């Protein structure tokens, strides 16, 4: 027969996996339905005055566009009428994309912390339960506030998103694993079979109920996330089509566009647009 302690650990790990998977959707998007894999080397600020793309490493360091006009490292760049139209469409696409990314990130974080709260309510007891619930509540509030002040306010930074979503949830999971494991070990070592059985029953019940709920919400979130790909595809097509050139003659690249399979031969790779 499987040792109760192992069963509890397996059930708990399944719950944490659901939480972590849900949160991951806030930090990066599955590109299964996208034509290519997309990223950007820039941090992006979306304001009423325009779009600012900036970075500390690489050239150009700053690109600013608004209403069809373009500045690179503070200097205006002349563009054709057709490219001005493309830049306007690009700006409009980014403006519409950012709030949706923020909403998805918020939902992913909320799902993760709700899962961890359920685990805490199931296993923790007394003062330990109250302490963990308070910490989770505080961490969730901090994460949501960081999203609101970042991407929610029009400021995109991949590093900040990763730290906010994955980092925050990872910290919460780590602490929760310690407390649940402690409870399981205490029960196993106590010799009280009824206590172990009760803990086993709670683990089994949580495994079923939490996975059912998280799977349902994860599917809904994945469907919402899938709507991002057509928007990214459209932005990529604009970038591929425009003839905008930087002062050094290189094409303007605000997005990095790569083929699905990074192991393809070099001649199959989409290097630049």
mmCIF file of C-alpha atoms in Angstrom:
data_model
loop_
_atom_site.group_PDB
_atom_site.id
_atom_site.type_symbol
_atom_site.label_atom_id
_atom_site.label_comp_id
_atom_site.label_asym_id
_atom_site.label_seq_id
_atom_site.Cartn_x
_atom_site.Cartn_y
_atom_site.Cartn_z
ATOM 1 C CA UNK A 1 0.000 0.000 0.000
ATOM 2 C CA UNK A 2 1.210 3.493 -0.786
ATOM 3 C CA UNK A 3 2.369 5.371 2.300
ATOM 4 C CA UNK A 4 -0.160 8.085 3.280
ATOM 5 C CA UNK A 5 2.597 10.687 3.459
ATOM 6 C CA UNK A 6 3.516 10.050 -0.179
ATOM 7 C CA UNK A 7 -0.109 10.247 -1.270
ATOM 8 C CA UNK A 8 -0.528 13.558 0.502
ATOM 9 C CA UNK A 9 2.595 14.942 -1.138
ATOM 10 C CA UNK A 10 1.394 13.828 -4.581
ATOM 11 C CA UNK A 11 -2.030 15.399 -4.119
ATOM 12 C CA UNK A 12 -0.565 18.609 -2.833
ATOM 13 C CA UNK A 13 1.968 18.798 -5.653
ATOM 14 C CA UNK A 14 -0.876 18.437 -8.166
ATOM 15 C CA UNK A 15 -2.623 21.394 -6.595
ATOM 16 C CA UNK A 16 0.527 23.503 -6.740
ATOM 17 C CA UNK A 17 1.103 22.494 -10.366
ATOM 18 C CA UNK A 18 -2.344 23.813 -11.238
ATOM 19 C CA UNK A 19 -1.557 27.085 -9.528
ATOM 20 C CA UNK A 20 1.810 27.505 -11.207
ATOM 21 C CA UNK A 21 0.455 26.641 -14.659
ATOM 22 C CA UNK A 22 -2.310 29.182 -14.264
ATOM 23 C CA UNK A 23 0.119 31.886 -13.281
ATOM 24 C CA UNK A 24 2.416 31.177 -16.187
ATOM 25 C CA UNK A 25 -0.260 32.360 -18.546
ATOM 26 C CA UNK A 26 0.148 35.871 -17.113
ATOM 27 C CA UNK A 27 3.854 36.074 -17.857
ATOM 28 C CA UNK A 28 4.162 34.515 -21.279
ATOM 29 C CA UNK A 29 1.726 33.413 -23.896
ATOM 30 C CA UNK A 30 1.517 30.040 -25.557
ATOM 31 C CA UNK A 31 2.339 30.524 -29.209
ATOM 32 C CA UNK A 32 0.738 27.303 -30.437
ATOM 33 C CA UNK A 33 -1.665 29.249 -32.643
ATOM 34 C CA UNK A 34 0.769 32.034 -33.562
ATOM 35 C CA UNK A 35 2.536 31.992 -36.915
ATOM 36 C CA UNK A 36 5.900 32.645 -35.283
ATOM 37 C CA UNK A 37 7.422 33.050 -31.826
ATOM 38 C CA UNK A 38 7.373 36.695 -30.805
ATOM 39 C CA UNK A 39 9.278 38.784 -28.316
ATOM 40 C CA UNK A 40 10.665 42.294 -28.050
ATOM 41 C CA UNK A 41 14.102 43.478 -26.919
ATOM 42 C CA UNK A 42 12.491 46.696 -25.690
ATOM 43 C CA UNK A 43 10.588 47.818 -22.654
ATOM 44 C CA UNK A 44 7.509 49.666 -23.854
ATOM 45 C CA UNK A 45 5.626 52.665 -22.497
ATOM 46 C CA UNK A 46 2.170 53.342 -23.896
ATOM 47 C CA UNK A 47 1.011 56.903 -23.205
ATOM 48 C CA UNK A 48 -1.331 59.425 -24.749
ATOM 49 C CA UNK A 49 1.703 61.075 -26.347
ATOM 50 C CA UNK A 50 2.730 57.907 -28.207
ATOM 51 C CA UNK A 51 4.634 54.627 -27.897
ATOM 52 C CA UNK A 52 8.142 54.615 -26.450
ATOM 53 C CA UNK A 53 10.378 51.578 -27.013
ATOM 54 C CA UNK A 54 13.556 51.731 -24.956
ATOM 55 C CA UNK A 55 16.396 49.526 -23.720
ATOM 56 C CA UNK A 56 19.754 49.826 -21.965
ATOM 57 C CA UNK A 57 21.590 47.379 -24.250
ATOM 58 C CA UNK A 58 21.519 47.436 -28.022
ATOM 59 C CA UNK A 59 20.957 49.986 -30.745
ATOM 60 C CA UNK A 60 18.826 51.919 -31.209
ATOM 61 C CA UNK A 61 18.327 52.650 -27.521
ATOM 62 C CA UNK A 62 15.010 54.437 -27.979
ATOM 63 C CA UNK A 63 12.299 54.457 -30.621
ATOM 64 C CA UNK A 64 9.263 56.709 -30.366
ATOM 65 C CA UNK A 65 6.258 56.663 -32.653
ATOM 66 C CA UNK A 66 2.938 58.460 -32.707
ATOM 67 C CA UNK A 67 0.342 59.133 -35.359
ATOM 68 C CA UNK A 68 2.590 57.950 -38.170
ATOM 69 C CA UNK A 69 5.661 59.910 -37.104
ATOM 70 C CA UNK A 70 8.896 58.312 -35.927
ATOM 71 C CA UNK A 71 11.878 59.353 -33.820
ATOM 72 C CA UNK A 72 14.950 57.203 -33.234
ATOM 73 C CA UNK A 73 17.268 58.093 -30.375
ATOM 74 C CA UNK A 74 15.623 61.508 -30.254
ATOM 75 C CA UNK A 75 16.002 62.305 -33.962
ATOM 76 C CA UNK A 76 13.068 62.413 -36.425
ATOM 77 C CA UNK A 77 13.043 59.831 -39.205
ATOM 78 C CA UNK A 78 11.287 60.536 -42.498
ATOM 79 C CA UNK A 79 8.827 57.810 -43.566
ATOM 80 C CA UNK A 80 6.661 57.350 -46.635
ATOM 81 C CA UNK A 81 2.900 57.890 -46.588
ATOM 82 C CA UNK A 82 2.356 54.126 -46.744
ATOM 83 C CA UNK A 83 4.699 53.520 -43.835
ATOM 84 C CA UNK A 84 3.027 56.299 -41.848
ATOM 85 C CA UNK A 85 -0.259 54.416 -42.253
ATOM 86 C CA UNK A 86 1.434 51.183 -41.126
ATOM 87 C CA UNK A 87 2.931 52.888 -38.079
ATOM 88 C CA UNK A 88 -0.481 54.251 -37.102
ATOM 89 C CA UNK A 89 -1.981 50.785 -37.372
ATOM 90 C CA UNK A 90 0.892 49.365 -35.354
ATOM 91 C CA UNK A 91 0.407 51.937 -32.616
ATOM 92 C CA UNK A 92 -3.320 51.262 -32.523
ATOM 93 C CA UNK A 93 -2.706 47.510 -32.328
ATOM 94 C CA UNK A 94 -0.314 47.847 -29.403
ATOM 95 C CA UNK A 95 -2.708 50.172 -27.559
ATOM 96 C CA UNK A 96 -5.501 47.603 -27.843
ATOM 97 C CA UNK A 97 -3.240 44.676 -26.947
ATOM 98 C CA UNK A 98 -1.758 45.996 -23.700
ATOM 99 C CA UNK A 99 -4.986 46.103 -21.606
ATOM 100 C CA UNK A 100 -5.828 42.536 -22.611
ATOM 101 C CA UNK A 101 -2.385 41.315 -21.567
ATOM 102 C CA UNK A 102 -2.868 43.046 -18.209
ATOM 103 C CA UNK A 103 -6.275 41.416 -17.716
ATOM 104 C CA UNK A 104 -4.887 37.963 -18.503
ATOM 105 C CA UNK A 105 -1.991 38.480 -16.100
ATOM 106 C CA UNK A 106 -4.374 39.525 -13.331
ATOM 107 C CA UNK A 107 -6.564 36.486 -13.877
ATOM 108 C CA UNK A 108 -3.574 34.123 -13.849
ATOM 109 C CA UNK A 109 -2.278 35.549 -10.578
ATOM 110 C CA UNK A 110 -5.731 35.483 -8.981
ATOM 111 C CA UNK A 111 -6.254 31.854 -9.954
ATOM 112 C CA UNK A 112 -2.907 30.861 -8.493
ATOM 113 C CA UNK A 113 -3.488 32.524 -5.149
ATOM 114 C CA UNK A 114 -7.010 31.182 -4.890
ATOM 115 C CA UNK A 115 -5.580 27.682 -5.393
ATOM 116 C CA UNK A 116 -2.975 28.257 -2.690
ATOM 117 C CA UNK A 117 -5.654 29.625 -0.372
ATOM 118 C CA UNK A 118 -7.673 26.434 -0.874
ATOM 119 C CA UNK A 119 -4.632 24.335 -0.015
ATOM 120 C CA UNK A 120 -4.028 26.413 3.123
ATOM 121 C CA UNK A 121 -7.629 26.087 4.268
ATOM 122 C CA UNK A 122 -7.428 22.328 3.726
ATOM 123 C CA UNK A 123 -4.161 21.560 5.534
ATOM 124 C CA UNK A 124 -3.079 24.404 7.803
ATOM 125 C CA UNK A 125 -4.595 24.817 11.231
ATOM 126 C CA UNK A 126 -4.848 27.409 13.963
ATOM 127 C CA UNK A 127 -2.287 30.191 14.076
ATOM 128 C CA UNK A 128 -0.359 28.685 11.167
ATOM 129 C CA UNK A 129 -3.421 28.896 8.945
ATOM 130 C CA UNK A 130 -4.090 32.517 9.858
ATOM 131 C CA UNK A 131 -0.443 33.450 9.305
ATOM 132 C CA UNK A 132 -0.221 31.794 5.884
ATOM 133 C CA UNK A 133 -3.542 33.213 4.726
ATOM 134 C CA UNK A 134 -2.408 36.703 5.689
ATOM 135 C CA UNK A 135 0.876 36.274 3.800
ATOM 136 C CA UNK A 136 -0.923 34.958 0.712
ATOM 137 C CA UNK A 137 -3.374 37.835 0.820
ATOM 138 C CA UNK A 138 -0.528 40.330 1.061
ATOM 139 C CA UNK A 139 1.497 38.679 -1.736
ATOM 140 C CA UNK A 140 -1.525 38.581 -4.016
ATOM 141 C CA UNK A 141 -2.296 42.241 -3.383
ATOM 142 C CA UNK A 142 1.351 43.144 -4.084
ATOM 143 C CA UNK A 143 1.349 41.143 -7.326
ATOM 144 C CA UNK A 144 -1.906 42.650 -8.584
ATOM 145 C CA UNK A 145 -0.720 46.129 -7.685
ATOM 146 C CA UNK A 146 2.524 45.519 -9.586
ATOM 147 C CA UNK A 147 0.530 44.439 -12.643
ATOM 148 C CA UNK A 148 -1.717 47.492 -12.383
ATOM 149 C CA UNK A 149 1.241 49.843 -12.021
ATOM 150 C CA UNK A 150 3.132 48.090 -14.809
ATOM 151 C CA UNK A 151 1.402 46.621 -17.846
ATOM 152 C CA UNK A 152 -1.976 47.827 -16.543
ATOM 153 C CA UNK A 153 -0.718 51.402 -16.719
ATOM 154 C CA UNK A 154 0.828 50.887 -20.141
ATOM 155 C CA UNK A 155 4.370 49.992 -19.044
ATOM 156 C CA UNK A 156 5.614 46.646 -20.389
ATOM 157 C CA UNK A 157 8.779 45.015 -19.094
ATOM 158 C CA UNK A 158 9.311 41.291 -19.599
ATOM 159 C CA UNK A 159 11.630 41.095 -16.576
ATOM 160 C CA UNK A 160 9.109 42.831 -14.360
ATOM 161 C CA UNK A 161 6.301 40.578 -15.557
ATOM 162 C CA UNK A 162 8.330 37.442 -14.880
ATOM 163 C CA UNK A 163 9.224 38.652 -11.403
ATOM 164 C CA UNK A 164 5.659 39.702 -10.622
ATOM 165 C CA UNK A 165 3.907 36.567 -11.796
ATOM 166 C CA UNK A 166 6.318 33.628 -11.678
ATOM 167 C CA UNK A 167 8.460 34.961 -8.831
ATOM 168 C CA UNK A 168 5.582 35.851 -6.561
ATOM 169 C CA UNK A 169 3.748 32.574 -7.061
ATOM 170 C CA UNK A 170 6.953 30.572 -6.650
ATOM 171 C CA UNK A 171 7.609 32.228 -3.294
ATOM 172 C CA UNK A 172 4.099 31.472 -2.117
ATOM 173 C CA UNK A 173 4.261 27.864 -3.268
ATOM 174 C CA UNK A 174 7.619 27.305 -1.589
ATOM 175 C CA UNK A 175 6.355 28.507 1.763
ATOM 176 C CA UNK A 176 3.138 26.552 1.455
ATOM 177 C CA UNK A 177 4.947 23.338 0.561
ATOM 178 C CA UNK A 178 6.961 23.646 3.750
ATOM 179 C CA UNK A 179 3.897 24.048 5.951
ATOM 180 C CA UNK A 180 1.947 21.212 4.307
ATOM 181 C CA UNK A 181 4.910 18.857 4.440
ATOM 182 C CA UNK A 182 5.351 19.693 8.104
ATOM 183 C CA UNK A 183 1.735 18.794 8.812
ATOM 184 C CA UNK A 184 2.036 15.533 6.891
ATOM 185 C CA UNK A 185 5.264 14.521 8.640
ATOM 186 C CA UNK A 186 3.829 15.364 12.065
ATOM 187 C CA UNK A 187 0.767 13.239 11.371
ATOM 188 C CA UNK A 188 2.818 10.331 10.025
ATOM 189 C CA UNK A 189 5.201 10.335 12.978
ATOM 190 C CA UNK A 190 2.470 10.672 15.578
ATOM 191 C CA UNK A 191 1.339 7.106 15.097
ATOM 192 C CA UNK A 192 -2.268 8.334 15.139
ATOM 193 C CA UNK A 193 -3.762 6.416 12.193
ATOM 194 C CA UNK A 194 -7.052 8.304 12.377
ATOM 195 C CA UNK A 195 -5.206 11.630 12.016
ATOM 196 C CA UNK A 196 -3.237 10.304 9.059
ATOM 197 C CA UNK A 197 -6.423 8.975 7.463
ATOM 198 C CA UNK A 198 -8.157 12.319 7.914
ATOM 199 C CA UNK A 199 -5.233 14.120 6.317
ATOM 200 C CA UNK A 200 -5.252 11.597 3.473
ATOM 201 C CA UNK A 201 -8.976 12.172 2.901
ATOM 202 C CA UNK A 202 -8.512 15.932 2.817
ATOM 203 C CA UNK A 203 -5.682 15.556 0.301
ATOM 204 C CA UNK A 204 -7.740 13.322 -1.968
ATOM 205 C CA UNK A 205 -10.743 15.634 -1.787
ATOM 206 C CA UNK A 206 -8.615 18.691 -2.519
ATOM 207 C CA UNK A 207 -6.922 16.955 -5.431
ATOM 208 C CA UNK A 208 -10.258 16.311 -7.125
ATOM 209 C CA UNK A 209 -12.051 19.573 -6.356
ATOM 210 C CA UNK A 210 -9.127 21.894 -6.997
ATOM 211 C CA UNK A 211 -8.070 20.218 -10.222
ATOM 212 C CA UNK A 212 -11.658 20.317 -11.485
ATOM 213 C CA UNK A 213 -12.027 24.021 -10.732
ATOM 214 C CA UNK A 214 -8.568 25.013 -11.927
ATOM 215 C CA UNK A 215 -8.917 23.009 -15.146
ATOM 216 C CA UNK A 216 -12.180 24.763 -15.918
ATOM 217 C CA UNK A 217 -10.749 28.217 -15.301
ATOM 218 C CA UNK A 218 -7.479 27.374 -17.041
ATOM 219 C CA UNK A 219 -9.337 26.405 -20.201
ATOM 220 C CA UNK A 220 -11.210 29.683 -20.133
ATOM 221 C CA UNK A 221 -7.972 31.594 -19.615
ATOM 222 C CA UNK A 222 -6.245 29.672 -22.401
ATOM 223 C CA UNK A 223 -9.085 30.559 -24.762
ATOM 224 C CA UNK A 224 -8.692 34.202 -23.853
ATOM 225 C CA UNK A 225 -4.937 33.998 -24.261
ATOM 226 C CA UNK A 226 -5.366 32.448 -27.707
ATOM 227 C CA UNK A 227 -6.950 35.697 -28.920
ATOM 228 C CA UNK A 228 -3.561 37.374 -28.433
ATOM 229 C CA UNK A 229 -1.947 35.445 -31.294
ATOM 230 C CA UNK A 230 -3.958 36.989 -34.151
ATOM 231 C CA UNK A 231 -3.066 40.426 -32.803
ATOM 232 C CA UNK A 232 0.628 39.557 -32.635
ATOM 233 C CA UNK A 233 0.434 38.070 -36.125
ATOM 234 C CA UNK A 234 -1.086 41.319 -37.394
ATOM 235 C CA UNK A 235 1.654 43.415 -35.769
ATOM 236 C CA UNK A 236 4.293 41.129 -37.248
ATOM 237 C CA UNK A 237 2.804 41.491 -40.716
ATOM 238 C CA UNK A 238 2.903 45.268 -40.415
ATOM 239 C CA UNK A 239 6.557 45.150 -39.405
ATOM 240 C CA UNK A 240 7.416 42.780 -42.250
ATOM 241 C CA UNK A 241 5.694 44.984 -44.818
ATOM 242 C CA UNK A 242 6.876 48.454 -43.890
ATOM 243 C CA UNK A 243 9.939 49.954 -45.543
ATOM 244 C CA UNK A 244 10.976 52.006 -42.521
ATOM 245 C CA UNK A 245 14.725 52.184 -42.169
ATOM 246 C CA UNK A 246 16.891 53.386 -39.330
ATOM 247 C CA UNK A 247 19.586 56.043 -39.896
ATOM 248 C CA UNK A 248 22.152 53.253 -40.424
ATOM 249 C CA UNK A 249 19.995 51.697 -43.146
ATOM 250 C CA UNK A 250 18.794 48.725 -41.123
ATOM 251 C CA UNK A 251 15.063 47.905 -41.013
ATOM 252 C CA UNK A 252 13.052 49.061 -38.005
ATOM 253 C CA UNK A 253 12.390 46.029 -35.801
ATOM 254 C CA UNK A 254 10.202 46.538 -32.765
ATOM 255 C CA UNK A 255 9.396 42.831 -32.505
ATOM 256 C CA UNK A 256 11.707 39.849 -32.759
ATOM 257 C CA UNK A 257 10.083 37.285 -35.023
ATOM 258 C CA UNK A 258 11.396 33.727 -35.050
ATOM 259 C CA UNK A 259 10.206 30.464 -36.612
ATOM 260 C CA UNK A 260 8.493 27.893 -34.448
ATOM 261 C CA UNK A 261 11.385 25.444 -34.423
ATOM 262 C CA UNK A 262 14.616 27.041 -33.247
ATOM 263 C CA UNK A 263 16.493 23.938 -34.377
ATOM 264 C CA UNK A 264 15.753 24.589 -38.058
ATOM 265 C CA UNK A 265 18.573 25.241 -40.473
ATOM 266 C CA UNK A 266 19.812 28.819 -40.713
ATOM 267 C CA UNK A 267 18.347 29.343 -44.164
ATOM 268 C CA UNK A 268 14.884 28.547 -42.802
ATOM 269 C CA UNK A 269 15.126 31.084 -40.002
ATOM 270 C CA UNK A 270 13.348 34.423 -40.075
ATOM 271 C CA UNK A 271 16.265 36.588 -39.050
ATOM 272 C CA UNK A 272 14.944 40.112 -39.514
ATOM 273 C CA UNK A 273 12.178 42.147 -40.958
#
